[in-house]
Amino acid sequence: MKILVPIKRVVDPYAKVRPLADGSGIDLTGQNFAINPFDEIAVEEAARIKERDPSTQVTAISIGGPEVEDQLRKALAMGADESILVESTAEWDSPSVADELAAYLKDNPTDVVIMGKQATDDDNNQVGQMLAAKLGWPQATFASKIELKPGEAVVTRETDTGEETLSLPLPAVITVDLRLNEPRYIALPGIIKARSKPLNKVAPKTSPRLRTCMTGVESPPSRQAGKRVGSVDELLAELKGRGVLNG
Amino acid sequence: MSTQTVSPPGASFFSATPARAFAPEDFAGDEKLMIDTAEQFSRKEILPVAERLDHQEDGLMPSLVKQAGDLGFCGVDTSDKYGGLGLGKNVAARILEFLSLNGSFSVTFGVTSGISQVGLALFGSEDQKLKYLPALTSGQQIGAYALSEPNSGSDALSAQTKAIRQGNKWILNGTKMWISNAKWAEQFLVMAKIDGEKFSAFLVERDFPGVSIAREEHKMGLKGSSTARLVLENAEVPVENLLYLEGLGHHVAFNALNIGRFKLSSMSIGPAREALGVAATYALDRKQFGQSISDFGLIQKKFALGAALFYAAESMIYRTGAMIDDAFEQYAGTIDGNRKAAEEYALECSACKIFSTEAESWIVDEMLQVYGGYGFTEEFPIARIYRDARVSRIYEGTNEINRLFLSDRLRRKAKDGSASLTAAGDSFISELAGKAIGQVGADQASIGAASDLVLLAYAEQSARLRSARFGGIHEALYTAFIGYANAKAAESYQLVTGESVTLPAISKPDYAEIAKAVYSKRGPAV
């Protein structure tokens, strides 16, 4: 079984970010970066699958500059067998990333792609779906449970009305949600072991073609201070006074 | 691992400015990953149970140590031959800093992963190392270090614990005091005098006949750690458990302490890091006079100076660690080489110990002040952090003992030609230190003040080398730091020489900018 886990380097999801003074983007000075948390769950899932079936081969892949090596090394330390850095300093939007991943998969037979449902920096929730469409592969999104069998993936996904279980023939694309697993601590011996695992650098097979253009970033308006009320009666009166409640 | 292969010799900072020094920013990508794992482990597993640890909940602390061992933390800088990871002391110290956000865990872990292993690792025979180290590096056992006695603290060599050879056994008698980890430790590194004369080191297992542990001390802080006396009543120790040579126990004890002082420096800035973080969160939330107290100038000044002291401490600690790693790479292998490596930067280790523990004290005290009356209650974590920090200036050699050692060591090194007393003169502090060092009197006040000048020169140079490389907020931190350090240096200079000195003009530190960085990071500004 061959698993591909695409990962994205994102600004620390718990950091407070500010727009640059000219609004042309986010001020990244002094910020820390991490694997997109949803992608980290995908790496963890692949590592667990590999623990159950040691013949599994897990490859992590990312597009970006040399700085992304930190995240790819982390994927190796978590249990991936090899990492691939598609070297590019260009800007890539979702369809472009899907194009590049599709090109990789055409040359590198893979049974299943497991990836985060979205990245915490742009919240697009697009690449997995676009990739499946480009390849003509089945897809299961927002997975909260994954079971791989020969030629088949059984995926439980969360919907607004409850849980839904899908059976997909392989190869397939699966995007994962928060409840799938909780990534473990990365043990130090694993980090040292990762030093000898391959991190291959390759040139992109496609060129990004941006369909959208970001024109500006601004902070959300600051929240108005709340009002503290002393009792339920006071709360009801306040709500009625503001026309939120009738009567 | 440092970027240079051969570091300048010990104490050379005093007379020369290196082109570059290792900074915390220089840890490699996967070392940062290890450090991240340490921080996550602290925040998710240790800090949430701080109160339960303080109540000495049964089995909780040993289980955390085991968990840390499973992750590979308990033997970072011990050779992989003995179950460690075989990494450098510098990255081990950085990991330790992040495992030290809670003081009780810090001292427990610091002792078992550090001072209880280092004597054995540097001076033990192959058999001894294979027998005792793997249990410690894996976290399966907890270790302890036993030097102090009821009547011999700072004057360690006056120890009264006796060892007498009887057939194939050593018979030990005496009481060892302030033994961290006593309650949990399975193995103790014990100092005793053979025939009451020859100061020597022994490996003592808890289960050896005649070994017992007295009741827990009631401490002011670090309540979650264990501290008790180790009582040896005709304790029977196999003859092969003498560590190193008869009468050379001071090599073991003091070199373990050199490295111990270096490690304690990172253990003391861990809680300072946490104090800055929790107080920043409080200051941002607390409103008075209709605004957040984080916007008040005097509150910002506390955060700014705290972050500046932290910055200087951090700069000197990891600069020192990189040099220690280089020394081990250069000399280690034989016991003599190990000793040379552990001794080379003894002066720097003392400087780090004094400066970092006093920076910690300043920071936890002023961060408690940020809380106002709430800081004086147990409702917030700052009271515990404050209590836990107090002992840092006492153990691993009191700061007074370290002050007597420091400038004396520099002058001795100058005498034997391994250092120069001609100051680099690369800063106001260095100039003062250079002028004062030739005029040190015989009284302790004068020796101590000279040591302050030397250690401030080291702190200033380390912070300057780092800030020049990274700019921005680093420059602001450096400026805030020298405002404080120059005044201290001038005072010390006057104590040594009797001459007053005018402080140089410096640009006004931007306290607000630094405070903002502390608020946004919820911790030190960089």
mmCIF file of N, CA and C in Angstrom, chain B residues 407-448:
data_model
loop_
_atom_site.group_PDB
_atom_site.id
_atom_site.type_symbol
_atom_site.label_atom_id
_atom_site.label_comp_id
_atom_site.label_asym_id
_atom_site.label_seq_id
_atom_site.Cartn_x
_atom_site.Cartn_y
_atom_site.Cartn_z
ATOM 1 N N SER B 407 35.840 35.476 39.825
ATOM 2 C CA SER B 407 36.948 36.385 39.492
ATOM 3 C C SER B 407 38.284 35.775 39.927
ATOM 4 N N ASP B 408 38.212 34.935 40.973
ATOM 5 C CA ASP B 408 39.414 34.244 41.406
ATOM 6 C C ASP B 408 39.926 33.312 40.305
ATOM 7 N N ARG B 409 38.998 32.623 39.685
ATOM 8 C CA ARG B 409 39.337 31.704 38.595
ATOM 9 C C ARG B 409 40.004 32.461 37.437
ATOM 10 N N LEU B 410 39.438 33.628 37.122
ATOM 11 C CA LEU B 410 40.012 34.420 36.026
ATOM 12 C C LEU B 410 41.442 34.819 36.365
ATOM 13 N N ARG B 411 41.664 35.250 37.600
ATOM 14 C CA ARG B 411 43.012 35.692 37.975
ATOM 15 C C ARG B 411 43.993 34.514 38.004
ATOM 16 N N ARG B 412 43.500 33.358 38.437
ATOM 17 C CA ARG B 412 44.370 32.166 38.414
ATOM 18 C C ARG B 412 44.717 31.768 36.992
ATOM 19 N N LYS B 413 43.720 31.846 36.116
ATOM 20 C CA LYS B 413 43.988 31.486 34.718
ATOM 21 C C LYS B 413 45.009 32.453 34.112
ATOM 22 N N ALA B 414 44.922 33.707 34.523
ATOM 23 C CA ALA B 414 45.889 34.691 34.023
ATOM 24 C C ALA B 414 47.287 34.336 34.528
ATOM 25 N N LYS B 415 47.344 33.879 35.786
ATOM 26 C CA LYS B 415 48.636 33.533 36.377
ATOM 27 C C LYS B 415 49.294 32.371 35.631
ATOM 28 N N ASP B 416 48.481 31.363 35.290
ATOM 29 C CA ASP B 416 49.106 30.225 34.592
ATOM 30 C C ASP B 416 49.152 30.436 33.073
ATOM 31 N N GLY B 417 48.774 31.632 32.637
ATOM 32 C CA GLY B 417 48.942 31.975 31.226
ATOM 33 C C GLY B 417 47.815 31.520 30.305
ATOM 34 N N SER B 418 46.741 30.931 30.873
ATOM 35 C CA SER B 418 45.670 30.446 29.994
ATOM 36 C C SER B 418 44.585 31.500 29.775
ATOM 37 N N ALA B 419 44.753 32.699 30.357
ATOM 38 C CA ALA B 419 43.820 33.790 30.087
ATOM 39 C C ALA B 419 44.556 35.102 30.283
ATOM 40 N N SER B 420 43.948 36.169 29.784
ATOM 41 C CA SER B 420 44.578 37.475 29.923
ATOM 42 C C SER B 420 43.681 38.396 30.740
ATOM 43 N N LEU B 421 44.292 39.257 31.541
ATOM 44 C CA LEU B 421 43.516 40.218 32.321
ATOM 45 C C LEU B 421 43.377 41.556 31.597
ATOM 46 N N THR B 422 43.937 41.644 30.399
ATOM 47 C CA THR B 422 43.736 42.848 29.595
ATOM 48 C C THR B 422 42.371 42.754 28.926
ATOM 49 N N ALA B 423 41.457 43.622 29.368
ATOM 50 C CA ALA B 423 40.071 43.485 28.909
ATOM 51 C C ALA B 423 39.928 43.829 27.434
ATOM 52 N N ALA B 424 38.930 43.226 26.814
ATOM 53 C CA ALA B 424 38.667 43.480 25.395
ATOM 54 C C ALA B 424 38.344 44.954 25.176
ATOM 55 N N GLY B 425 37.713 45.578 26.172
ATOM 56 C CA GLY B 425 37.358 46.990 26.040
ATOM 57 C C GLY B 425 36.307 47.230 24.975
ATOM 58 N N ASP B 426 35.525 46.186 24.684
ATOM 59 C CA ASP B 426 34.526 46.308 23.618
ATOM 60 C C ASP B 426 33.209 46.888 24.123
ATOM 61 N N SER B 427 33.160 47.273 25.397
ATOM 62 C CA SER B 427 31.956 47.889 25.944
ATOM 63 C C SER B 427 32.351 48.675 27.183
ATOM 64 N N PHE B 428 31.434 49.503 27.646
ATOM 65 C CA PHE B 428 31.637 50.244 28.887
ATOM 66 C C PHE B 428 31.944 49.267 30.027
ATOM 67 N N ILE B 429 31.175 48.176 30.104
ATOM 68 C CA ILE B 429 31.353 47.206 31.187
ATOM 69 C C ILE B 429 32.730 46.549 31.096
ATOM 70 N N SER B 430 33.117 46.179 29.885
ATOM 71 C CA SER B 430 34.411 45.523 29.710
ATOM 72 C C SER B 430 35.541 46.463 30.140
ATOM 73 N N GLU B 431 35.416 47.740 29.805
ATOM 74 C CA GLU B 431 36.443 48.709 30.217
ATOM 75 C C GLU B 431 36.544 48.773 31.735
ATOM 76 N N LEU B 432 35.386 48.847 32.388
ATOM 77 C CA LEU B 432 35.395 48.903 33.855
ATOM 78 C C LEU B 432 35.992 47.622 34.435
ATOM 79 N N ALA B 433 35.596 46.490 33.880
ATOM 80 C CA ALA B 433 36.085 45.200 34.392
ATOM 81 C C ALA B 433 37.604 45.125 34.251
ATOM 82 N N GLY B 434 38.111 45.617 33.119
ATOM 83 C CA GLY B 434 39.553 45.598 32.876
ATOM 84 C C GLY B 434 40.304 46.443 33.890
ATOM 85 N N LYS B 435 39.725 47.623 34.218
ATOM 86 C CA LYS B 435 40.393 48.506 35.174
ATOM 87 C C LYS B 435 40.301 47.945 36.590
ATOM 88 N N ALA B 436 39.188 47.280 36.889
ATOM 89 C CA ALA B 436 38.960 46.827 38.267
ATOM 90 C C ALA B 436 39.723 45.543 38.602
ATOM 91 N N ILE B 437 39.917 44.687 37.607
ATOM 92 C CA ILE B 437 40.395 43.335 37.908
ATOM 93 C C ILE B 437 41.794 43.352 38.543
ATOM 94 N N GLY B 438 42.590 44.383 38.261
ATOM 95 C CA GLY B 438 43.920 44.478 38.866
ATOM 96 C C GLY B 438 43.886 45.049 40.271
ATOM 97 N N GLN B 439 42.718 45.531 40.690
ATOM 98 C CA GLN B 439 42.653 46.210 41.990
ATOM 99 C C GLN B 439 41.800 45.465 43.003
ATOM 100 N N VAL B 440 41.529 44.184 42.729
ATOM 101 C CA VAL B 440 40.633 43.437 43.608
ATOM 102 C C VAL B 440 41.296 43.222 44.965
ATOM 103 N N GLY B 441 40.587 43.564 46.023
ATOM 104 C CA GLY B 441 41.121 43.383 47.368
ATOM 105 C C GLY B 441 40.966 41.952 47.845
ATOM 106 N N ALA B 442 41.363 41.712 49.077
ATOM 107 C CA ALA B 442 41.280 40.359 49.623
ATOM 108 C C ALA B 442 39.910 40.090 50.236
ATOM 109 N N ASP B 443 39.126 41.166 50.437
ATOM 110 C CA ASP B 443 37.827 40.972 51.090
ATOM 111 C C ASP B 443 36.795 40.428 50.120
ATOM 112 N N GLN B 444 35.841 39.675 50.670
ATOM 113 C CA GLN B 444 34.841 39.015 49.815
ATOM 114 C C GLN B 444 33.987 40.027 49.054
ATOM 115 N N ALA B 445 33.706 41.176 49.662
ATOM 116 C CA ALA B 445 32.874 42.169 48.961
ATOM 117 C C ALA B 445 33.553 42.611 47.678
ATOM 118 N N SER B 446 34.851 42.790 47.741
ATOM 119 C CA SER B 446 35.604 43.235 46.577
ATOM 120 C C SER B 446 35.687 42.125 45.520
ATOM 121 N N ILE B 447 35.964 40.903 45.979
ATOM 122 C CA ILE B 447 36.043 39.763 45.042
ATOM 123 C C ILE B 447 34.692 39.552 44.353
ATOM 124 N N GLY B 448 33.633 39.643 45.140
ATOM 125 C CA GLY B 448 32.286 39.448 44.591
ATOM 126 C C GLY B 448 31.938 40.522 43.576
#
